Coordinates of C-alpha atoms in Angstrom, one line a residue:
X1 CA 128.4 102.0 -7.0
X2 CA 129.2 103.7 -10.3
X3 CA 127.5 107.2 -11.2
X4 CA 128.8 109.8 -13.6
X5 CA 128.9 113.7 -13.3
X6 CA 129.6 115.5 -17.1
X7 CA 132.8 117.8 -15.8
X8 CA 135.5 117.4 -12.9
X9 CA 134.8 120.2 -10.6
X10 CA 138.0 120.6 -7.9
X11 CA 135.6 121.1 -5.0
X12 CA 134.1 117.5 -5.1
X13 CA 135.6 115.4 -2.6
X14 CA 136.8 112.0 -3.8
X15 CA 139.6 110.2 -1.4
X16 CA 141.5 109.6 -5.0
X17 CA 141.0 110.8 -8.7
X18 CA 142.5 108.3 -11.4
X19 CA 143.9 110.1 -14.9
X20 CA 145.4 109.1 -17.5
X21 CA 148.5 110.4 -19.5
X22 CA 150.1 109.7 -22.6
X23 CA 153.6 110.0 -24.0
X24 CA 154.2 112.7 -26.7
X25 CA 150.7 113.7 -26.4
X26 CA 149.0 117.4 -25.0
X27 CA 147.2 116.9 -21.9
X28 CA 143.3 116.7 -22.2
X29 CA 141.8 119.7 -21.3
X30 CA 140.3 118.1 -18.3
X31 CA 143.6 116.5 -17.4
X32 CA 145.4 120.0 -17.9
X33 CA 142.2 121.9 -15.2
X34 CA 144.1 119.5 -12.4
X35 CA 146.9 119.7 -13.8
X36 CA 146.9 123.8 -12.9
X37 CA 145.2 123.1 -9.5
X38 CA 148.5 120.7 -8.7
X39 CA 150.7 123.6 -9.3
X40 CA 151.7 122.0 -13.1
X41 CA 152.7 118.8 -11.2
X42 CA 152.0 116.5 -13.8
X43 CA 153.1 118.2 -16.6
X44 CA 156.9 117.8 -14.9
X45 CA 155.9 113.9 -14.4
X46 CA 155.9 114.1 -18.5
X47 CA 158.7 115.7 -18.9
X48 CA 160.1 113.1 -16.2
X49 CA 159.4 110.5 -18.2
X50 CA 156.5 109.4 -16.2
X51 CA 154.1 108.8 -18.9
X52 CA 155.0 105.5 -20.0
X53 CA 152.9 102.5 -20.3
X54 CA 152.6 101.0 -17.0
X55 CA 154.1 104.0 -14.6
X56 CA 151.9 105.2 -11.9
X57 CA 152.7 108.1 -9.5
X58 CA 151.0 109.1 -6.4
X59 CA 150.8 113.0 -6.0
X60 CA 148.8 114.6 -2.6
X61 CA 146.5 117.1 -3.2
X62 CA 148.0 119.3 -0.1
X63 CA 144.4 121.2 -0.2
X64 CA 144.9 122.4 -3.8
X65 CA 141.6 120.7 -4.4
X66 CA 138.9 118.1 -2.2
X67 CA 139.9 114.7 -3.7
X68 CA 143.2 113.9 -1.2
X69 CA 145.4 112.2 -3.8
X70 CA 145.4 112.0 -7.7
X71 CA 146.7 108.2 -9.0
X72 CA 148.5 109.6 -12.6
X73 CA 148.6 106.6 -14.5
X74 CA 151.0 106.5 -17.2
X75 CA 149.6 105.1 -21.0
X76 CA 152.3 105.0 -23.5
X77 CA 152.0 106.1 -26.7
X78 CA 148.6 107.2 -27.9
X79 CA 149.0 105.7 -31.4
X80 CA 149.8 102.5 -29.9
X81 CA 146.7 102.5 -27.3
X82 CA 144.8 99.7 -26.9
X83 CA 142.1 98.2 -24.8
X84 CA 144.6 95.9 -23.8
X85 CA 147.2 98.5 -22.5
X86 CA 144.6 100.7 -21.2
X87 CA 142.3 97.3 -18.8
X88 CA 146.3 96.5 -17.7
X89 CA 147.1 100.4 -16.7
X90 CA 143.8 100.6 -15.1
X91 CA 144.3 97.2 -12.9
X92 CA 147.4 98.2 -12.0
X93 CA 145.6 101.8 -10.1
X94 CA 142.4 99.3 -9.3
X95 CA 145.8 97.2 -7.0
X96 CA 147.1 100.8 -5.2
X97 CA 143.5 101.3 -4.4
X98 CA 143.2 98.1 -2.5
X99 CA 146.9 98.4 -1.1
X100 CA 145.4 102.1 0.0
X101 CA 142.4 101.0 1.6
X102 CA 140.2 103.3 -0.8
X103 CA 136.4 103.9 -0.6
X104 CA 135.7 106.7 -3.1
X105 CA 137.2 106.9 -6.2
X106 CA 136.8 109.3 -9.6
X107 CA 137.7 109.2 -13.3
X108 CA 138.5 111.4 -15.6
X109 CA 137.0 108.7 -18.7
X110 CA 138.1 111.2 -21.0
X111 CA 142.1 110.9 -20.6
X112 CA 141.9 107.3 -21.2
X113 CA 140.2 107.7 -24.6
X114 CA 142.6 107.2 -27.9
X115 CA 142.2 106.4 -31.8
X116 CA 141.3 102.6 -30.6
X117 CA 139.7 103.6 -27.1
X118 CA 136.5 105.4 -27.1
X119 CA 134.8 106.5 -24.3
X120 CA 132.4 103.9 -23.7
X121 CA 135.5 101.4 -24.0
X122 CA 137.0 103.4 -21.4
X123 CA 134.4 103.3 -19.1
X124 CA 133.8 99.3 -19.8
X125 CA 137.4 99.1 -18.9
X126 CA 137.0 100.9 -16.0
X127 CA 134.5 98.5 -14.6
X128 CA 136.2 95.3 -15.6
X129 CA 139.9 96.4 -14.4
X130 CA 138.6 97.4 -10.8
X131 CA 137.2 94.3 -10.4
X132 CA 140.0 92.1 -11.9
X133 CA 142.9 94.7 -10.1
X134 CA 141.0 94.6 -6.5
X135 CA 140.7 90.5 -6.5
X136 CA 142.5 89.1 -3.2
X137 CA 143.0 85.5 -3.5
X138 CA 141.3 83.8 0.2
X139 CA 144.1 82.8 2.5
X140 CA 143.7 80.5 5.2
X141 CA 146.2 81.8 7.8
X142 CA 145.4 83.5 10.8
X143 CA 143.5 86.4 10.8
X144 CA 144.3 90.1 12.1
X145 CA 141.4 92.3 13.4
X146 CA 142.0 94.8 10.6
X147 CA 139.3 95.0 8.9
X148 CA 138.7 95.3 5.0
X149 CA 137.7 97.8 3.4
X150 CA 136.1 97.7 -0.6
X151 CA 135.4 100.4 -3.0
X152 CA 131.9 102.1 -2.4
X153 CA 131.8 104.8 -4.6
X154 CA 132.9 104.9 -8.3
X155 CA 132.4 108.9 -10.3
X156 CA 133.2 108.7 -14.1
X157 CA 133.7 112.4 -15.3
X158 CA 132.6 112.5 -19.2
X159 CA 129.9 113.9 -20.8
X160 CA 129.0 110.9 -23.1
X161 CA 125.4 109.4 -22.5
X162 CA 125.3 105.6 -20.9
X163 CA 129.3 105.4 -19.1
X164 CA 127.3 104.3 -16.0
X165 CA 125.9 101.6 -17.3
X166 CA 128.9 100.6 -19.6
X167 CA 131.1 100.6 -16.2
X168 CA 128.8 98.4 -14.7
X169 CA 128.8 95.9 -17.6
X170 CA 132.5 95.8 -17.3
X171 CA 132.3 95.3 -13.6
X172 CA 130.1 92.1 -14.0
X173 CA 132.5 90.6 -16.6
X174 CA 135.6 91.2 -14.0
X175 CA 133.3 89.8 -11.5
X176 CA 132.4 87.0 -13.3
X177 CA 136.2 85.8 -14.4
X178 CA 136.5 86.7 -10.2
X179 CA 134.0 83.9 -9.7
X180 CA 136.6 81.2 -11.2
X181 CA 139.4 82.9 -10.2
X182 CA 138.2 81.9 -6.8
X183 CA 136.4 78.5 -7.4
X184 CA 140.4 77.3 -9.2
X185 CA 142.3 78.4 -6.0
X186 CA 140.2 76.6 -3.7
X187 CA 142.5 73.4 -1.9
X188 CA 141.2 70.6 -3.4
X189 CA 139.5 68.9 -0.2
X190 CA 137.4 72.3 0.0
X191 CA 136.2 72.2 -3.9
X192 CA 135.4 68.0 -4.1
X193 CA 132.8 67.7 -6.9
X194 CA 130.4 67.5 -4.2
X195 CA 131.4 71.3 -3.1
X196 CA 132.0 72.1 -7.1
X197 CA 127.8 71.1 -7.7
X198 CA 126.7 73.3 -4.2
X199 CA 128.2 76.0 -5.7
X200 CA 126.6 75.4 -9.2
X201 CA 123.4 75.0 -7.2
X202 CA 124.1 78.4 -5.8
X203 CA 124.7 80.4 -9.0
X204 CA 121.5 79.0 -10.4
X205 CA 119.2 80.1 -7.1
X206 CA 121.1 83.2 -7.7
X207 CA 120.0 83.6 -11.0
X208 CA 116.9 81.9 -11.5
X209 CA 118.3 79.0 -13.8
X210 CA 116.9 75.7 -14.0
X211 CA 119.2 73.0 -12.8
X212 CA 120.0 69.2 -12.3
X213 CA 123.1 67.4 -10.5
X214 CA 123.4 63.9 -11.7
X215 CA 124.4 61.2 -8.9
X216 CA 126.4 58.5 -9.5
X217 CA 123.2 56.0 -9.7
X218 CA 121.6 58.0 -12.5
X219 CA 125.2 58.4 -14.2
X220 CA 125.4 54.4 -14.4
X221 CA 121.5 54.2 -15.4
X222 CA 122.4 56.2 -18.4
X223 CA 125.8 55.1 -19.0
X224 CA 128.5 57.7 -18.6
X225 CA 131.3 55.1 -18.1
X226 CA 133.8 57.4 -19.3
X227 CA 132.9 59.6 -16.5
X228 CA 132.6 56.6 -14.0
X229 CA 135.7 55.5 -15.1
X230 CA 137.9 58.3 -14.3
X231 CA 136.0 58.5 -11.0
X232 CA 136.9 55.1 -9.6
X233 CA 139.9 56.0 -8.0
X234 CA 138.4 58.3 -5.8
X235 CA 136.2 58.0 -2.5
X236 CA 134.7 61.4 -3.4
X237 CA 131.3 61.2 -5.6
X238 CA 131.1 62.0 -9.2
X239 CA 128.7 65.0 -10.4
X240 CA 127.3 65.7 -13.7
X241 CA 126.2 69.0 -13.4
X242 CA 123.9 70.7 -15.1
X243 CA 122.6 74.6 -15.2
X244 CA 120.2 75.7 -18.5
X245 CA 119.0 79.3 -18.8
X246 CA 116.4 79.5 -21.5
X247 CA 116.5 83.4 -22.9
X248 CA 114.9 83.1 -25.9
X249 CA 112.0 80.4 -25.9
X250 CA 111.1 81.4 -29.6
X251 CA 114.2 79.8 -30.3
X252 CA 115.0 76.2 -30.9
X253 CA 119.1 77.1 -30.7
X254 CA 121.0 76.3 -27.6
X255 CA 124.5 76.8 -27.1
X256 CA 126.3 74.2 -24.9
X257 CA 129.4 75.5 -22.5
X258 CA 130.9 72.2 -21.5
X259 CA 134.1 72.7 -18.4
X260 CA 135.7 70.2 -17.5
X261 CA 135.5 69.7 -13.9
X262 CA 138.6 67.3 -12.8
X263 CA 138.7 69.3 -9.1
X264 CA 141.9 67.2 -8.5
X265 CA 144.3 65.2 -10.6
X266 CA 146.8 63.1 -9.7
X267 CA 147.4 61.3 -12.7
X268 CA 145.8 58.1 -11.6
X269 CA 148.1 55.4 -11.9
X270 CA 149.8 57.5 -14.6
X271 CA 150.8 59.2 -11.5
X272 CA 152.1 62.8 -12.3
X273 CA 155.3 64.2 -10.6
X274 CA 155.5 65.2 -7.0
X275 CA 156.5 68.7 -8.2
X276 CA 153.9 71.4 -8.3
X277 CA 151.3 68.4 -8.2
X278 CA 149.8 71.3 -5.4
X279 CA 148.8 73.1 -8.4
X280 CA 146.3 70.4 -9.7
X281 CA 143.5 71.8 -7.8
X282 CA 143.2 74.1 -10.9
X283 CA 142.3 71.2 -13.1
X284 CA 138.7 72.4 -13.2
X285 CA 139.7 75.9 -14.5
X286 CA 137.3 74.8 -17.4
X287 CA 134.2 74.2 -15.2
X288 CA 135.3 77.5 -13.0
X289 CA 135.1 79.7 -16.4
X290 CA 132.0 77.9 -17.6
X291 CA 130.3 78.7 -13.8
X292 CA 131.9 82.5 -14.4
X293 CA 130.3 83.0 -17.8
X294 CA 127.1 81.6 -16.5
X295 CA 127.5 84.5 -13.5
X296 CA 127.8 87.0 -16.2
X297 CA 125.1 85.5 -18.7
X298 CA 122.9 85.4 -15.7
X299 CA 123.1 89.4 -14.9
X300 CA 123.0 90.3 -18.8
X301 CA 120.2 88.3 -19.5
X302 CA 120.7 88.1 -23.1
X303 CA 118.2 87.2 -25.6
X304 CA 119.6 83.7 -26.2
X305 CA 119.6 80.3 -24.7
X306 CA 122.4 78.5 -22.9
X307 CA 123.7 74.9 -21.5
X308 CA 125.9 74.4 -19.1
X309 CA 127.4 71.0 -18.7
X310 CA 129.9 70.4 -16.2
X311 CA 131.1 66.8 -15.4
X312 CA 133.1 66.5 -12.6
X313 CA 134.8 63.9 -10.8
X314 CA 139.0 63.7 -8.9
X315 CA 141.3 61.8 -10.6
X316 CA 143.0 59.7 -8.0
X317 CA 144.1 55.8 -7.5
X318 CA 143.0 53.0 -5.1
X319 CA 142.5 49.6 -5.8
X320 CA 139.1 50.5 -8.1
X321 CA 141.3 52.8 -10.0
X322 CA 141.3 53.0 -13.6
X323 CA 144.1 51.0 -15.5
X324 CA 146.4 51.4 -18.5
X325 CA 144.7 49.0 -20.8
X326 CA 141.3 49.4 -19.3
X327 CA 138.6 49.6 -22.1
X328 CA 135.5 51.7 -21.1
X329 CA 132.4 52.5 -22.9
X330 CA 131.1 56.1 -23.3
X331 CA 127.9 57.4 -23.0
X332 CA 127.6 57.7 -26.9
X333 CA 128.6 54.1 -27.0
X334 CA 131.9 54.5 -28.1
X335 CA 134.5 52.6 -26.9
X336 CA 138.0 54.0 -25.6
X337 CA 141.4 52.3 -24.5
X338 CA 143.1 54.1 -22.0
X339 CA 146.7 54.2 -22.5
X340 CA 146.8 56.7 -20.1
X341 CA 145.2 57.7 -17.2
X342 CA 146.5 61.1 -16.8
X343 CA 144.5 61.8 -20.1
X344 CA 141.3 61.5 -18.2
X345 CA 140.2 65.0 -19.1
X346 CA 139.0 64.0 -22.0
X347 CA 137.5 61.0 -20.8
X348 CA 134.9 62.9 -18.6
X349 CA 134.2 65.7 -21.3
X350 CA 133.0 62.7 -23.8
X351 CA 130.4 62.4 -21.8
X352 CA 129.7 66.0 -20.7
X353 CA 129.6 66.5 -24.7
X354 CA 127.4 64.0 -25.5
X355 CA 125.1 64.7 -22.8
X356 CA 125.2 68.3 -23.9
X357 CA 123.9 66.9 -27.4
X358 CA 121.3 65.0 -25.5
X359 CA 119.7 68.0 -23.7
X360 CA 119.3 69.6 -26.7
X361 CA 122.7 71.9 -27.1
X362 CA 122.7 72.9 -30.9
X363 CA 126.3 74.0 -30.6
X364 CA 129.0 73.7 -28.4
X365 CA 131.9 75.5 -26.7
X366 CA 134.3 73.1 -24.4
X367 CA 136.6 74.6 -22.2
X368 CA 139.4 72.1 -20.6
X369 CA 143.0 72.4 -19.0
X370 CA 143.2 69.6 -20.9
X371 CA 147.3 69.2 -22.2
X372 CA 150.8 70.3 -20.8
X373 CA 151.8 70.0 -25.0
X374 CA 149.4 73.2 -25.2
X375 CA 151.9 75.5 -22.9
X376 CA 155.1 74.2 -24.9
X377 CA 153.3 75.5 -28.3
X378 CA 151.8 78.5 -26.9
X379 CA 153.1 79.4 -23.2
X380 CA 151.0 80.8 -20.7
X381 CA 149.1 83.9 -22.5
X382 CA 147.6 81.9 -25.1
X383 CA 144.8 79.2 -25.2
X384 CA 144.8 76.9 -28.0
X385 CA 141.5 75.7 -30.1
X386 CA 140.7 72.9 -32.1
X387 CA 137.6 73.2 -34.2
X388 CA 134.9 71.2 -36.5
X389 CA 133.0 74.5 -37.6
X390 CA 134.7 77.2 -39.0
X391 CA 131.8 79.4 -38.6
X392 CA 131.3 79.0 -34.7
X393 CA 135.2 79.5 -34.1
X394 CA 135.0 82.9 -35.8
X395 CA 132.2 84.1 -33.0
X396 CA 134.9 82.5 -30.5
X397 CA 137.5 84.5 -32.1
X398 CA 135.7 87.8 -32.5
X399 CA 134.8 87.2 -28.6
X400 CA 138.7 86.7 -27.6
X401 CA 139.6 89.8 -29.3
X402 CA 136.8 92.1 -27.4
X403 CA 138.1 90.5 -23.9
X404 CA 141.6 90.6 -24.8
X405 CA 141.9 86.6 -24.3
X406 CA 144.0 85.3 -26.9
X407 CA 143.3 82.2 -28.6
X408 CA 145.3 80.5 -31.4
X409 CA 143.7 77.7 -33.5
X410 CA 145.5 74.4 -34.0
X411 CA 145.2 72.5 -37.4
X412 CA 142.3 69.6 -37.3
X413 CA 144.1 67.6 -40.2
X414 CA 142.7 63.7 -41.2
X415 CA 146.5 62.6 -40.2
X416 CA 145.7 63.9 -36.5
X417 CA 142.5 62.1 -36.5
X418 CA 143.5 58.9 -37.4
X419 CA 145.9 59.1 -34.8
X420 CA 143.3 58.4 -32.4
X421 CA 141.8 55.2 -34.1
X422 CA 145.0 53.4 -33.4
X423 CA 143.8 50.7 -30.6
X424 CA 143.7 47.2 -31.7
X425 CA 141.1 46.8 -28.9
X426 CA 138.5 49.8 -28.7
X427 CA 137.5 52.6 -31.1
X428 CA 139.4 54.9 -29.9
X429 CA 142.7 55.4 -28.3
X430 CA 143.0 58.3 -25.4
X431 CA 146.9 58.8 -25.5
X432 CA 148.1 58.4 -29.2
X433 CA 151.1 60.1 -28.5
X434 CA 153.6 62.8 -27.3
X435 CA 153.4 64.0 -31.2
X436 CA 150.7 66.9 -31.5
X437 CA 149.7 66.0 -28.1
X438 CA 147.1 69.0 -27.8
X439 CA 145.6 68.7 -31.3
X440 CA 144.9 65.1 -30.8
X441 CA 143.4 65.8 -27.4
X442 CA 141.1 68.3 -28.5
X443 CA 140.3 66.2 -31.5
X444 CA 139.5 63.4 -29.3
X445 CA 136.4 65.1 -27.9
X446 CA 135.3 65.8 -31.1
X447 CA 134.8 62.7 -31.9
X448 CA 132.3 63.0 -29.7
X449 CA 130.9 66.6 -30.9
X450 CA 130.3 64.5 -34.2
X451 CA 128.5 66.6 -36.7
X452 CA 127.6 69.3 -34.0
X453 CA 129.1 72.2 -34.3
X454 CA 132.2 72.4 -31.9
X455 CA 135.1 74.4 -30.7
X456 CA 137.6 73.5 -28.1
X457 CA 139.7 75.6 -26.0
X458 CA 142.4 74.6 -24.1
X459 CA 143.7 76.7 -20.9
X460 CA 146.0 74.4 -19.5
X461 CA 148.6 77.4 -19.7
X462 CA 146.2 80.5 -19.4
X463 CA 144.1 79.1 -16.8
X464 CA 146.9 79.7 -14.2
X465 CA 149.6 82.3 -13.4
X466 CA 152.4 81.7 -11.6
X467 CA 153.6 85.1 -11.0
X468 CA 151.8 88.4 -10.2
X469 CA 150.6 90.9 -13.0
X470 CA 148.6 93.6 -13.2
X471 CA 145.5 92.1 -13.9
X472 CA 145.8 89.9 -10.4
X473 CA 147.6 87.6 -8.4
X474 CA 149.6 84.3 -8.1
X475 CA 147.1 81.7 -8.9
X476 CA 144.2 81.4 -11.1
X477 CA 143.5 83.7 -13.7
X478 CA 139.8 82.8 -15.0
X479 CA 140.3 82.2 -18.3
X480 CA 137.9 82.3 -20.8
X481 CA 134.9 83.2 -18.5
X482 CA 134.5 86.7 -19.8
X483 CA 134.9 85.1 -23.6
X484 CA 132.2 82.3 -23.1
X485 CA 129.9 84.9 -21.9
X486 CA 130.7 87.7 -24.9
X487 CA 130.4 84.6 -27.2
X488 CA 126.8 84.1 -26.1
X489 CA 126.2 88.0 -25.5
X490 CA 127.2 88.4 -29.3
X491 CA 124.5 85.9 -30.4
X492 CA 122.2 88.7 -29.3
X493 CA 122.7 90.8 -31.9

């Protein structure tokens, strides 16, 4: 898909070349050799105006040179470039091309490059924004015979050694957070646990990872009853599901990705409101990023060994449903009285956490739309992370900042913890309280995480956009999946 040529030569034939402008800024000298082929066209667009962050402007070739159209994608300021503003700009051409039906498309790498944006950055970019920017979500209404038409052909002009393969590095990350962008939007009664394991099943065939799917006999053999618990209410079959790839066997180190897999939730008998209840299908956002980081771990093959641990279960109510009041006993032994079963999150990642301990995971990264409380205190853009190891959320951190996934971590204070021992009946309480509602949520399954090293993120608001932006549509957003994967990819090194 992806090959590189060192100059732009106006006699190659390309349906569009994509460049980049900045505000205040001379044009590149490869910018400025089309710009005197277009007849100084997009030296006007500057003076137009046309150069800031998030313009773009279609100009046709009229057989001033082979490629048929040149996107000019506006960048800002160049002091104020980042690879944040630069993967956005980059979407937003990687959309037009999809509106536009394109097959064969070229680069200039170099007029993307600033202070903060070398040109191995840019070419990342490049990779990951065409993937993210082209995603459709599937519909299910009737089809037209017109038929679709992808990208075949991608030429990054720059002369710097290894853009090709830094392109295709991006791509697989965009592809990867594409994975569960897809496996979130899914209705519900097309992504039951059931469907949720196949397509765990899949990855791993894909991929050559070992594998296991727990079944609701072995589950109650071993004693997941947190899991069981929250499964109850539903006719549809819990799965613990399981994926391991061993990259390192010199190692005794595994890292653990635990998602939570909730591929429906209703509330239970804490029944949520009728409004945008639609929207639950995206309750297993964490086990959709944990399944994209896997897709990306599993074409990187890094030198380091990884766990995946999904359980997965609906959260519905019928006359087996769990109760307010109900008292269940974990895996780990623990009991917990449910004050709420809406909070059944972090009932089923108890025991995906402890079962992560018990195959051997040496530290562990859960990912969760776990609490509402998590959008009031941080909106939509940020996920939110509780931690017992200082050390591991730094890797987490440092990961976030090379994806551009924010994360903001919450305070793990002794007041917040003894807010969960507060049941008269069990060890542990599952709703304390609106009060610090995602704190004490993520804190919850740490309890659980024990000495372990742990980090929690939650992506109830991040997991899920409800508008368009240039990095994709309406719907999920696969969050996380491409920090997971740089979080193991970083162990590497």
């Amino acid at each position: 898909m992806f090959k590189t040529l060192p100059v732009f030569q106006s006699e190659n034939k390309h349906n569009v070349l994509i460049i980049g402008i900045f505000e205040e800024a001379p044009l590149h000298p490869e910018v400025e050799k089309v710009n005197n082929e277009l007849h100084k066209q997009i030296s006007k667009l500057k003076k137009m105006k046309k150069a800031k962050l998030g313009e773009r402007t279609i100009l046709y070739t009229m057989d001033n040179m082979n490629s048929e159209t040149v996107y000019v994608v506006g960048l800002g300021k160049k002091e104020d470039s980042t690879t944040e503003t630069i993967r956005e700009a980059i979407a937003s051409a990687s959309q037009q091309l999809k509106r536009d039906k394109i097959k064969k498309v070229a680069f200039l790498v170099e007029s993307f490059v600033s202070e903060s944006v070398d040109k191995n950055d840019a070419a990342v970019l490049i990779g990951e924004a065409l993937a993210l920017g082209t995603y459709t979500v599937l519909d299910y209404k009737e089809k037209t015979n017109e038929v679709d038409v992808n990208i075949e052909e991608v030429v990054l002009y720059g002369e710097e050694a290894g853009l090709k393969e830094a392109a295709q590095v991006g791509f697989t990350y965009g592809q990867g957070a594409n994975r569960a962008r897809k496996l979130v939007n899914t209705p519900g009664n097309l992504m039951t646990p059931t469907d949720l394991a196949e397509e765990a099943v899949a990855l791993a065939e894909k991929h050559g990872f070992e594998y296991e799917i727990l079944e609701r006999e072995e589950m109650e053999k071993l004693g997941m009853g947190a899991l069981l618990a929250v499964a109850a209410g539903s006719d549809q079959p819990p799965k613990m599901i399981v994926l391991k790839f061993s990259g390192n066997s010199s190692s005794d180190e595994i890292i653990g990705l635990v998602g939570k897999g909730l591929t429906f939730d209703s509330g239970g008998i804490s029944i949520k409101p009728r409004e945008n209840m639609h929207q639950m299908k995206m309750d297993m956002g964490g086990a959709a990023a944990v399944l994209g980081a896997m897709d990306i771990i599993g074409t990187v093959k890094p030198n380091v060994n990884v766990l995946a641990v999904i359980p997965s279960s609906e959260n519905l109510l019928n006359g087996s449903a769990l109760k307010p009041g109900d008292v269940i006993t974990s895996l780990s032994g623990k009991t917990i009285e449910v004050r709420n079963t809406d909070a059944e999150g972090r009932l089923i990642l108890a025991d995906g956490i402890t079962y992560a301990k018990q195959l051997g995971a040496t530290s562990i990264i859960d990912v969760a739309t776990l609490t509402g409380a998590v959008i009031i205190a941080l909106g939509d853009c940020t996920t939110g992370a509780v931690t017992n190891n200082e050390e591991l959320l730094e890797e987490v951190l440092e990961a976030s900042v090379e994806t551009g996934e924010w994360i903001w971590r919450l305070p793990n204070y002794a007041p917040y913890k003894k807010m969960l021992k507060t049941s008269d009946v069990a060890d542990l309480n599952n709703a304390p309280g609106r009060q610090a509602g995602s704190i004490t949520a993520g804190l919850f399954i740490g309890e659980f995480a024990e000495e372990t090293p742990w980090v929690h993120l939650d992506i109830a608001g991040t997991a899920w956009q409800s508008k368009t932006s240039n990095l994709g549509p309406l719907g999920g957003t696969g969050a996380m999946a491409r920090t997971l994967a740089q979080v193991v990819i970083n162990k590497e090194g």
